[in-house]
XYZ file of C-alpha atoms in Angstrom:
706
model
C -20.580 -35.550 41.773
C -18.049 -38.213 40.197
C -14.968 -37.759 41.477
C -11.885 -38.345 39.191
C -8.830 -40.416 40.222
C -5.632 -39.036 40.221
C -3.919 -40.659 37.496
C -7.382 -39.847 35.361
C -6.638 -36.042 36.071
C -3.332 -36.003 35.365
C -3.551 -37.718 31.881
C -6.226 -35.167 31.077
C -3.996 -32.280 31.807
C -1.233 -33.972 29.934
C -3.316 -34.536 26.747
C -4.518 -30.893 26.637
C -2.439 -28.751 23.971
C -2.493 -25.900 26.657
C -1.054 -25.832 29.956
C -3.230 -24.358 32.841
C -2.619 -20.904 33.781
C -2.751 -21.399 37.370
C -0.606 -24.637 37.525
C 1.950 -22.610 35.549
C 1.785 -19.778 38.050
C 2.626 -22.841 40.774
C 5.642 -23.486 38.772
C 6.735 -20.097 38.557
C 6.735 -19.693 42.325
C 8.653 -22.706 42.606
C 11.320 -21.298 40.507
C 11.220 -18.442 43.074
C 11.585 -20.499 46.005
C 14.395 -22.169 44.263
C 16.648 -19.214 44.438
C 16.338 -19.977 48.279
C 18.096 -23.331 47.756
C 21.167 -22.014 45.833
C 24.355 -22.351 47.902
C 25.564 -19.298 46.153
C 23.226 -16.826 47.942
C 23.892 -15.685 51.494
C 21.453 -16.757 53.984
C 19.652 -13.065 53.896
C 19.098 -13.721 50.044
C 17.443 -17.177 50.902
C 15.274 -15.664 53.524
C 14.075 -13.086 51.019
C 13.209 -15.366 48.414
C 11.209 -17.432 50.817
C 9.276 -14.214 52.003
C 8.840 -13.398 47.989
C 7.442 -16.874 47.904
C 5.297 -16.467 50.499
C 3.717 -12.957 49.480
C 3.334 -14.460 45.927
C 1.103 -17.387 47.593
C -0.919 -14.968 49.327
C -1.804 -13.240 46.055
C -2.187 -16.247 44.431
C -5.121 -17.199 46.959
C -6.701 -13.772 46.906
C -6.852 -13.351 43.297
C -6.632 -16.900 41.262
C -8.130 -18.789 44.374
C -10.490 -16.293 44.907
C -11.521 -16.148 41.419
C -12.118 -19.833 40.928
C -14.377 -19.641 44.123
C -16.468 -16.742 42.169
C -17.278 -19.804 40.020
C -17.814 -22.297 42.301
C -20.021 -20.241 44.711
C -22.131 -18.941 42.301
C -22.367 -22.164 40.246
C -20.803 -20.565 36.742
C -19.190 -23.075 34.397
C -15.490 -22.713 33.895
C -13.177 -25.198 31.922
C -9.790 -24.765 32.599
C -6.839 -25.039 29.945
C -6.064 -28.362 31.727
C -9.544 -29.447 30.302
C -11.010 -29.797 34.096
C -14.084 -28.483 35.167
C -14.252 -26.328 38.380
C -14.462 -29.075 41.386
C -11.766 -31.338 39.970
C -9.540 -28.392 39.076
C -10.019 -27.219 42.283
C -8.995 -30.521 43.869
C -5.628 -30.618 41.829
C -4.802 -27.113 42.497
C -5.240 -27.306 46.228
C -2.964 -30.855 45.901
C -0.376 -28.647 44.088
C -0.360 -25.843 46.955
C -0.603 -28.531 49.689
C 2.952 -29.660 48.292
C 4.144 -26.215 47.752
C 3.172 -25.265 51.238
C 4.903 -28.529 52.607
C 8.326 -27.527 50.497
C 8.346 -23.981 51.658
C 8.052 -25.066 55.271
C 10.250 -27.818 55.215
C 12.950 -25.793 53.808
C 12.827 -23.438 56.437
C 12.477 -25.654 59.326
C 15.283 -28.061 58.197
C 17.704 -26.103 56.180
C 17.548 -22.250 56.970
C 16.532 -22.527 60.615
C 19.411 -24.480 62.033
C 21.872 -22.638 60.214
C 20.964 -18.758 61.370
C 22.994 -18.921 64.376
C 26.227 -18.809 62.500
C 25.086 -15.545 60.869
C 24.485 -13.857 64.074
C 21.030 -14.169 64.865
C 18.203 -16.712 65.837
C 14.617 -17.241 65.940
C 13.413 -18.262 69.480
C 10.382 -18.938 71.707
C 10.141 -17.202 75.154
C 10.828 -20.405 77.152
C 14.355 -20.363 75.734
C 15.204 -17.263 76.908
C 17.010 -16.355 79.851
C 15.390 -15.394 83.102
C 15.949 -11.767 82.913
C 15.267 -11.583 79.202
C 11.939 -13.326 80.184
C 11.464 -10.535 82.620
C 12.451 -8.003 79.814
C 10.205 -9.449 77.472
C 7.249 -9.594 80.269
C 7.157 -5.672 80.375
C 7.435 -5.242 76.572
C 4.118 -7.085 76.666
C 2.422 -5.430 79.352
C 3.157 -2.158 78.488
C 3.113 -2.358 74.457
C 1.299 -5.423 73.520
C -1.494 -6.075 76.286
C -3.280 -2.764 75.278
C -3.503 -3.304 71.575
C -5.507 -6.956 72.125
C -8.955 -7.150 71.926
C -10.328 -10.547 72.640
C -13.711 -11.159 70.798
C -16.121 -13.997 71.996
C -18.503 -15.637 69.771
C -21.329 -17.671 71.505
C -25.260 -17.486 71.566
C -25.089 -13.753 72.476
C -22.219 -12.339 70.516
C -22.027 -12.507 66.356
C -19.104 -13.925 64.706
C -16.788 -11.257 64.487
C -14.851 -10.141 61.377
C -11.642 -11.625 61.122
C -9.173 -9.704 59.157
C -7.249 -11.000 56.240
C -3.975 -12.226 56.481
C -3.612 -11.443 59.875
C -2.349 -13.685 62.895
C -5.106 -14.705 65.116
C -5.640 -17.225 67.983
C -8.722 -18.936 68.443
C -9.162 -19.824 72.083
C -11.623 -22.387 73.138
C -12.796 -21.910 76.735
C -15.182 -23.440 79.016
C -16.676 -21.695 82.295
C -16.406 -23.740 85.251
C -18.865 -26.190 85.918
C -20.270 -26.150 82.298
C -20.292 -29.167 80.110
C -18.513 -29.610 77.091
C -21.006 -28.771 74.767
C -21.202 -25.184 76.001
C -17.821 -24.426 74.737
C -16.920 -20.759 73.812
C -14.577 -19.799 70.743
C -12.887 -16.378 71.266
C -10.623 -14.726 68.896
C -7.532 -12.497 69.479
C -6.258 -10.943 66.358
C -2.875 -9.639 66.317
C -2.768 -6.024 64.969
C -0.707 -5.575 61.973
C 1.181 -2.274 63.619
C 2.990 -4.344 66.492
C 6.350 -5.392 65.264
C 6.697 -9.020 63.868
C 9.585 -9.729 66.092
C 10.921 -8.324 69.369
C 14.764 -8.465 69.363
C 16.983 -9.221 72.321
C 20.901 -8.319 71.791
C 23.005 -11.036 73.720
C 26.671 -10.397 73.158
C 27.280 -10.836 69.450
C 24.017 -12.826 68.908
C 20.410 -11.198 67.825
C 17.324 -13.085 69.185
C 14.054 -12.546 67.457
C 11.232 -13.692 69.529
C 8.054 -13.786 67.135
C 5.064 -11.714 68.459
C 2.806 -14.748 68.569
C 5.165 -16.392 71.017
C 4.986 -13.694 73.107
C 1.074 -13.330 72.986
C 0.980 -17.068 73.500
C 2.892 -17.221 76.906
C 0.654 -14.379 78.130
C -2.978 -15.033 76.488
C -3.993 -16.853 79.683
C -4.224 -13.530 81.220
C -6.860 -12.297 78.986
C -9.319 -15.248 80.092
C -9.760 -14.927 83.565
C -11.807 -17.167 85.502
C -12.558 -19.526 82.955
C -10.970 -22.916 81.684
C -8.953 -22.627 78.689
C -9.575 -26.035 76.718
C -6.953 -24.933 73.500
C -4.925 -21.963 71.846
C -5.086 -22.250 68.398
C -2.813 -19.810 66.160
C -4.281 -19.457 62.485
C -4.054 -17.002 59.623
C -6.947 -16.716 57.043
C -6.922 -15.561 53.438
C -9.652 -13.795 51.872
C -10.936 -13.438 48.206
C -9.390 -10.180 46.981
C -10.761 -10.682 43.226
C -13.441 -8.101 42.027
C -14.367 -7.007 38.781
C -15.469 -3.421 38.764
C -18.890 -2.874 37.289
C -19.477 -0.755 34.405
C -21.069 2.649 35.073
C -22.723 5.217 33.084
C -21.920 7.778 35.393
C -18.188 6.969 35.552
C -16.987 10.232 36.550
C -19.111 10.577 39.855
C -19.446 7.063 40.650
C -16.117 5.396 39.791
C -14.198 6.223 42.799
C -16.662 5.445 44.939
C -17.314 2.094 43.421
C -13.483 1.483 43.793
C -13.401 2.013 47.274
C -16.515 0.163 47.982
C -14.639 -2.978 46.493
C -11.523 -2.180 48.534
C -13.678 -2.546 51.852
C -15.464 -5.733 50.423
C -11.805 -7.285 50.462
C -11.844 -6.917 54.262
C -14.857 -9.400 54.166
C -14.396 -11.654 51.297
C -14.904 -15.307 51.355
C -12.229 -17.358 53.126
C -10.408 -19.525 50.460
C -7.598 -20.513 52.767
C -6.908 -21.451 56.497
C -3.308 -21.937 57.683
C -3.400 -23.516 61.559
C -0.740 -24.677 63.547
C -0.993 -28.484 63.992
C -2.717 -29.723 67.000
C -5.474 -27.532 66.745
C -8.833 -27.750 68.340
C -11.127 -30.073 65.917
C -14.244 -28.520 67.598
C -13.198 -24.977 66.505
C -11.956 -26.078 62.786
C -15.404 -27.893 62.385
C -16.997 -24.389 63.573
C -14.798 -22.376 61.370
C -15.257 -24.934 58.274
C -19.121 -24.603 58.594
C -18.992 -20.790 59.026
C -16.572 -20.244 55.726
C -17.893 -23.096 53.597
C -14.180 -24.526 53.417
C -13.182 -28.014 52.902
C -9.982 -29.875 54.190
C -8.000 -29.312 51.170
C -7.837 -25.533 51.636
C -6.549 -25.990 55.565
C -2.749 -25.800 55.620
C -1.322 -27.271 58.348
C 2.010 -25.487 59.889
C 4.221 -27.323 62.761
C 5.113 -25.161 65.725
C 8.550 -25.738 64.964
C 8.136 -23.549 61.775
C 7.071 -19.972 61.510
C 3.937 -18.503 60.476
C 3.617 -15.932 57.300
C 7.037 -15.814 55.866
C 6.306 -12.257 54.834
C 7.462 -11.161 58.421
C 11.047 -12.272 57.505
C 11.402 -8.854 55.841
C 11.978 -7.368 59.239
C 15.077 -9.365 59.660
C 16.274 -8.867 56.272
C 15.889 -5.108 56.427
C 17.861 -4.792 59.673
C 20.296 -2.097 59.333
C 22.620 -4.291 61.326
C 23.125 -6.879 58.565
C 23.208 -4.266 56.074
C 26.879 -4.977 55.153
C 25.961 -8.723 54.865
C 23.704 -8.390 51.834
C 25.416 -8.385 48.355
C 25.263 -4.572 47.219
C 23.633 -4.226 43.692
C 26.169 -2.619 41.347
C 25.736 1.414 40.525
C 23.696 1.985 37.468
C 25.857 2.669 34.070
C 24.901 5.369 31.570
C 23.047 4.091 28.726
C 25.079 3.348 25.683
C 22.896 5.848 23.613
C 23.277 8.460 25.837
C 27.026 8.009 27.456
C 26.768 11.663 28.714
C 23.824 11.205 30.902
C 23.516 13.918 33.632
C 26.171 16.288 32.020
C 24.055 17.347 29.075
C 20.404 19.107 28.851
C 18.194 16.408 28.226
C 15.815 18.578 25.954
C 18.885 19.286 23.764
C 20.276 15.817 23.677
C 16.856 14.492 22.311
C 16.398 16.839 19.548
C 19.328 15.159 18.126
C 19.086 11.415 19.104
C 16.863 8.817 20.675
C 18.015 7.510 24.085
C 17.131 3.578 25.102
C 17.075 2.985 28.739
C 17.385 -0.413 29.903
C 16.654 -0.483 33.661
C 17.985 -1.455 36.444
C 21.177 -1.235 34.353
C 20.446 2.452 33.369
C 19.296 4.745 35.726
C 15.578 6.210 35.908
C 17.131 9.686 36.287
C 16.763 10.780 32.714
C 12.949 10.275 32.915
C 12.721 12.069 36.037
C 15.245 14.991 34.963
C 13.120 15.351 31.769
C 9.696 15.589 33.987
C 11.367 18.036 36.452
C 12.750 20.243 33.847
C 9.636 20.354 31.784
C 7.674 21.487 35.118
C 9.794 24.523 35.405
C 10.781 25.390 31.632
C 8.756 28.359 30.456
C 8.448 26.886 27.065
C 6.805 23.579 27.984
C 3.047 24.123 27.240
C 1.694 20.689 28.239
C 2.621 17.358 29.846
C 0.319 14.230 29.341
C 1.019 11.345 31.233
C -0.571 7.641 32.239
C 0.187 6.360 35.767
C -0.230 2.665 36.877
C 1.756 2.429 40.044
C 3.790 5.167 41.905
C 6.434 4.954 44.434
C 5.515 6.414 47.823
C 6.821 10.212 48.009
C 7.222 10.036 44.234
C 9.174 12.704 42.449
C 6.694 12.050 39.501
C 3.782 13.652 41.493
C 6.025 16.557 43.001
C 7.185 17.333 39.237
C 3.447 17.397 38.012
C 2.480 19.637 41.087
C 5.020 22.008 40.119
C 3.869 21.973 36.496
C 0.423 22.942 37.475
C 1.605 25.639 39.938
C 3.632 27.153 37.054
C 0.724 27.375 34.710
C 1.075 24.303 32.456
C -1.681 22.048 31.191
C -1.217 18.888 32.958
C -3.307 15.959 32.049
C -2.796 12.364 33.737
C -4.699 9.438 33.171
C -4.396 7.461 36.781
C -5.241 3.826 36.890
C -6.941 3.499 40.190
C -7.661 -0.206 39.535
C -3.805 -1.101 39.826
C -4.258 -4.243 41.834
C -3.251 -3.694 45.491
C -2.116 -0.023 44.731
C -5.559 1.543 44.502
C -5.629 3.249 47.764
C -2.392 4.890 46.788
C -3.256 5.768 43.532
C -6.146 7.319 44.693
C -4.701 9.577 47.026
C -1.975 10.706 44.484
C -4.574 11.249 41.922
C -6.949 13.436 44.142
C -3.635 15.597 45.252
C -2.995 16.252 41.544
C -6.609 17.017 40.987
C -7.087 19.481 44.045
C -4.190 21.414 42.414
C -5.803 21.761 39.276
C -4.451 18.891 37.071
C -6.962 17.211 34.718
C -7.172 13.555 35.671
C -8.799 10.842 34.269
C -9.652 7.779 36.431
C -9.443 4.955 33.999
C -11.335 4.359 30.625
C -14.692 2.607 31.563
C -13.796 -1.127 32.289
C -10.810 -1.215 30.734
C -7.455 -0.960 32.796
C -4.588 1.389 31.686
C -1.423 -0.596 31.726
C 0.136 1.488 28.930
C 3.141 3.455 29.732
C 3.399 6.803 28.136
C 4.455 10.581 28.660
C 4.148 13.425 26.304
C 5.531 16.815 26.604
C 4.739 19.548 24.525
C 7.367 22.270 24.443
C 7.835 25.414 22.087
C 11.326 26.087 20.666
C 11.951 28.876 18.740
C 9.634 28.921 15.957
C 8.499 25.314 16.397
C 6.822 22.815 18.443
C 8.702 20.070 19.481
C 7.070 16.908 21.019
C 9.039 14.526 23.529
C 7.749 11.377 24.367
C 8.893 8.374 26.517
C 7.553 4.821 26.087
C 8.002 2.112 28.235
C 7.303 -1.328 29.504
C 7.512 -0.456 33.281
C 5.791 1.718 35.682
C 7.016 5.432 36.368
C 8.340 4.138 39.678
C 11.610 5.074 41.195
C 11.494 2.019 43.913
C 10.873 -0.760 41.272
C 13.087 0.824 38.774
C 16.125 -0.387 40.862
C 14.586 -3.951 41.208
C 12.809 -4.729 37.481
C 14.251 -5.085 34.365
C 12.329 -2.930 31.996
C 12.845 -0.795 28.841
C 12.335 2.502 27.987
C 12.541 4.855 25.088
C 13.077 8.973 24.883
C 12.468 10.374 21.821
C 11.455 13.373 19.591
C 10.501 11.204 16.704
C 7.545 12.788 14.694
C 6.200 9.206 13.703
C 6.045 8.112 17.256
C 4.879 11.586 18.748
C 2.142 11.650 16.358
C 1.025 8.133 17.399
C 1.432 8.885 21.034
C -0.810 12.170 20.695
C -3.490 10.245 18.604
C -3.543 7.626 21.452
C -4.242 10.006 24.401
C -6.726 11.578 22.196
C -8.228 7.934 22.152
C -7.844 7.157 26.107
C -8.771 10.943 27.187
C -11.510 11.656 24.824
C -13.556 9.984 22.138
C -11.377 9.626 19.139
C -10.992 6.351 16.494
C -7.632 6.841 14.665
C -7.584 5.096 11.028
C -4.204 3.499 12.118
C -1.104 4.370 13.933
C 2.356 3.915 11.936
C 4.645 2.575 14.783
C 2.473 1.756 17.658
C 0.421 -1.423 18.521
C -2.599 -0.563 20.647
C -5.139 -2.994 22.481
C -7.689 -3.525 22.932
C -7.880 -2.368 19.313
C -5.840 -4.634 16.978
C -2.760 -5.700 19.013
C -3.575 -9.282 19.060
C -4.399 -9.443 15.193
C -1.335 -7.619 14.441
C 1.117 -9.757 16.070
C -0.611 -12.959 14.689
C 0.020 -11.581 11.442
C 3.503 -11.013 12.158
C 3.912 -14.523 13.295
C 1.937 -15.827 10.093
C 4.363 -13.788 7.968
C 7.267 -15.578 9.610
C 5.306 -18.983 8.901
C 4.893 -18.022 5.212
C 8.651 -17.279 4.901
C 9.583 -20.441 6.330
C 7.288 -22.442 4.126
C 9.026 -20.438 0.996
C 12.229 -21.569 2.437
C 13.295 -17.832 3.483
C 15.188 -16.939 6.441
C 12.897 -16.506 9.631
C 12.556 -16.494 13.362
C 10.511 -15.259 16.051
C 12.129 -13.999 19.515
C 9.607 -13.072 22.262
C 10.321 -11.916 25.914
C 7.542 -11.636 27.944
C 6.222 -11.825 31.841
C 3.375 -14.281 30.707
C 2.002 -16.393 27.841
C -1.488 -17.274 28.160
C -3.568 -16.037 25.006
C -4.702 -19.328 23.182
C -5.139 -17.585 19.668
C -1.607 -16.427 19.979
C -0.334 -19.785 21.197
C -2.156 -21.643 18.311
C -0.475 -19.107 15.837
C 2.880 -19.942 17.149
C 2.048 -23.534 16.909
C 1.295 -23.177 13.591
C 4.618 -21.466 12.976
C 6.293 -24.173 14.450
C 5.068 -26.456 12.351
C 6.021 -24.577 9.252
C 9.550 -24.663 10.362
C 10.002 -21.277 11.949
C 12.743 -21.489 14.907
C 10.858 -19.882 17.799
C 12.487 -18.737 21.222
C 10.363 -17.725 23.997
C 11.667 -16.066 27.240
C 8.598 -16.047 29.571
C 9.224 -15.409 33.217
C 6.005 -16.443 34.687
C 2.829 -18.262 33.296
C 3.316 -19.981 30.374
C 0.401 -21.981 28.826
C 2.041 -22.947 25.570
C 3.749 -26.455 25.453
C 7.111 -26.618 23.677
C 8.491 -29.391 22.162
C 5.357 -31.544 21.822
C 5.888 -33.571 18.577
C 3.528 -32.618 15.561
C 2.928 -29.477 17.379
C 5.867 -27.446 18.869
C 8.741 -29.097 17.990
C 10.892 -25.831 17.109
C 9.777 -23.925 20.012
C 11.801 -23.447 23.083
C 10.737 -21.467 26.341
C 12.881 -20.206 28.886
C 12.236 -18.676 32.293
C 14.539 -16.307 33.993
C 14.127 -15.570 37.537
C 17.207 -13.889 39.847
C 18.513 -11.022 41.326
C 15.924 -8.799 39.273
C 12.611 -9.283 38.598
C 12.266 -9.565 34.488
C 9.563 -7.348 33.526
C 10.367 -6.019 30.062
C 8.480 -7.045 26.621
C 10.422 -7.447 23.535
C 8.785 -8.844 20.255
C 11.268 -9.158 17.522
C 10.209 -10.956 14.005
C 12.973 -11.783 11.509
C 11.003 -10.776 8.509
C 13.468 -11.796 5.855
C 15.974 -9.471 7.377
C 13.807 -6.414 7.487
C 13.210 -7.188 11.164
C 10.317 -5.700 13.144
C 11.067 -5.058 16.663
C 8.612 -3.930 19.237
C 8.674 -2.978 23.349
C 6.146 -1.978 25.361
C 3.625 -2.940 28.287
C 1.665 -5.750 27.141
C 1.945 -9.706 27.605
C 0.592 -12.116 25.782
C -2.466 -12.752 27.425
C -6.313 -12.051 27.004
C -6.464 -9.318 29.573
C -3.612 -7.543 27.982
C -5.391 -7.883 24.533
C -9.268 -7.610 25.511
C -9.361 -5.703 28.619
C -6.636 -3.150 29.020
C -5.273 0.135 27.280
C -1.748 -1.339 26.153
C 0.708 -0.125 23.649
C 3.761 -1.693 21.940
C 5.826 0.482 20.173
C 8.565 -0.160 17.144
C 12.010 0.546 17.438
C 13.279 1.848 14.133
C 17.114 3.131 14.925
C 19.296 0.325 13.682
C 21.711 0.895 16.927
C 18.783 0.940 19.352
C 17.229 -2.141 17.603
C 20.263 -4.164 18.052
C 20.529 -3.085 21.791
C 17.050 -4.840 21.820
C 18.383 -7.980 19.906
C 21.283 -8.143 22.568
C 19.034 -8.217 25.186
C 17.445 -11.287 23.658
C 20.842 -12.934 22.813
C 22.118 -12.446 26.297
C 18.728 -13.905 27.539
C 19.347 -17.056 25.649
C 22.905 -17.156 26.761
C 22.132 -16.870 30.724
C 23.137 -20.341 32.322
C 23.010 -18.909 35.825
C 19.213 -17.691 36.254
C 17.528 -19.489 33.522
C 15.188 -22.543 33.911
C 14.031 -24.559 30.454
C 10.619 -25.625 30.123
C 9.686 -28.998 29.640
C 6.784 -30.352 27.286
C 4.720 -31.567 30.493
C 4.839 -27.933 32.209
C 7.649 -28.557 34.447
C 10.999 -26.772 34.342
C 14.679 -27.875 34.458
C 17.641 -25.669 35.421
C 19.775 -24.969 32.690
C 23.717 -25.252 33.954
C 26.837 -24.335 32.254
C 28.141 -27.391 29.910
C 31.573 -28.665 30.602
C 34.066 -26.029 29.584
C 31.410 -23.347 29.558
C 31.809 -20.423 31.888
C 29.200 -18.948 33.878
C 27.111 -16.086 32.034
C 24.771 -13.879 34.689
C 22.721 -11.567 32.618
C 22.187 -9.830 35.876
C 25.953 -8.839 36.099
C 26.810 -8.933 32.252
C 24.250 -6.044 31.471
C 26.089 -3.963 33.760
C 29.453 -4.827 31.485
C 28.194 -3.724 27.938
C 29.901 -1.665 25.419
C 29.103 -0.583 21.796
C 31.238 -3.218 20.117
C 29.278 -6.056 21.638
C 25.943 -4.442 20.406
C 27.246 -4.027 17.124
C 28.358 -7.465 16.433
C 25.050 -8.876 17.754
C 23.160 -11.764 16.184
C 20.093 -14.134 16.867
C 19.870 -15.929 13.865
């Protein structure tokens, strides 16, 4: 196969009108890592963002690189948005990953590690400990660690063992006395995940963290008696975690078993990355490369002075002794549309007005209160809900169980294909099903990503439907970390739309139309493109126009080209895209009128808002859908329209604040890179992750986008 030169590859990528999804994601993770460089952050925040970037990269290899190998391994054709085929694209992608990996470790080793001591802790190997500390550690190893270790030899008499995804592993090359070197044997010692990542030693006012691998390394010789150890090599593998559930005509009986089977397959998926400490045995690596059919560009070297698996830093960050040194998150404030939150009956409030929640600035409590009251209210007849990700020990599950106990009809569409939450979702769903709840385990080959809650309640001589629609999961934990939007309402138009949508996703119904709901995979893409084209038409007629969109990811090419056409017609377009963005802004003749911003900071930006000026008769939608192929074609999604003038102004203000931010914002360039947005001379810092705690109605009433 012809190998493309790097300059030619870069030229092909730049000439494309679209940015590669995977290369764009790496730029996003670079913005996450950039938070760890900020002088304004504490050492614990810096370690946190380094750990997040490492977790992100693990998932990227498991899913995106894993997906790429699905094409490579089975000779399936794939042309990336960059214009590159599978092999040259993999070469480019691995080069970018190698550079990012090096940046992570250089930052940790040269910037963060040397400065830990002034904050009261250090990382140390065993040899740097005092003699009495080494004895203490030896006792810990013999009693708590040694019994957990199981050496597994691979030779002509033993099959190759199953090495687990993302565990630290020692590869030990040994030779029996008198044997020739070509009779080497390779043994593996996996470090179980339930052993603490660090052993803590207190020395006066200093906490010493000794990594578990250094403890085992110091004593691993004891596992190999009467043989010569040629080399001890620490490594870690990442396996392909991408799978697609096969369609089944008998979904009810086979579906859960299919999910469980695929989950087990993740444990033995093909290896897509090896991280290994420098100085490793070439004999061992050649064996592993041949075994796993992996090339040198997928081998990531780590210096002994650095650290394996930055995910382990959470053990340091979460240490209670450092709790006071981590900046506290401000307490949530009452929603502007519901200032009396917690003091009035939520059912009575919603009969008279809609409530807009903006998390984490507003608490998730109104939703939980509504559900918990509904579970015990004798006049509530039915509760219907979609669930994508739940918190551990969720109040949601408890409320639904209580509702079933109290004789209410409860139906829940549980998405058991929510990536990496499958096992928890299956467990929670089965708990509800055993209690008598009507549980639907997903819909055919679609993921149910929409966030909907419907409560049906008798009220005197009528029935009122209480509805919640949102952009985020019904999850108490993430609601404190993710920015999301939710609407609580008794609006009959939305209630009818939601009722119809539940009939579609739990039964076999195809409504003619929804009034205030855009749904996927039915017609969301087409309707959004129509809104974009309407703005383009207004621009050509010289009328006021504008498009303002906030999403997590923008990847759907049909929508992107519609935005390009609108830009060429003169429509001013402002896009706030946290993560993947495959659109090129500011390209002459294509997208001069498009600006793309990305906000990365204390909270994970997760809300989606679509605002179209429409000659002053604005259209504003909120919901769970990003502008991605998977959102439009392979997921059950919904966007809901906000009609209330005050609530719509709140959403416009969220967009306006995002555009004004100069602390957490990065500006996307035409070539797909990003530049930090800084306050201009004389301008004060504007940090939306603080400013949203300080809102008042006066600010909302005076908001303007155009």
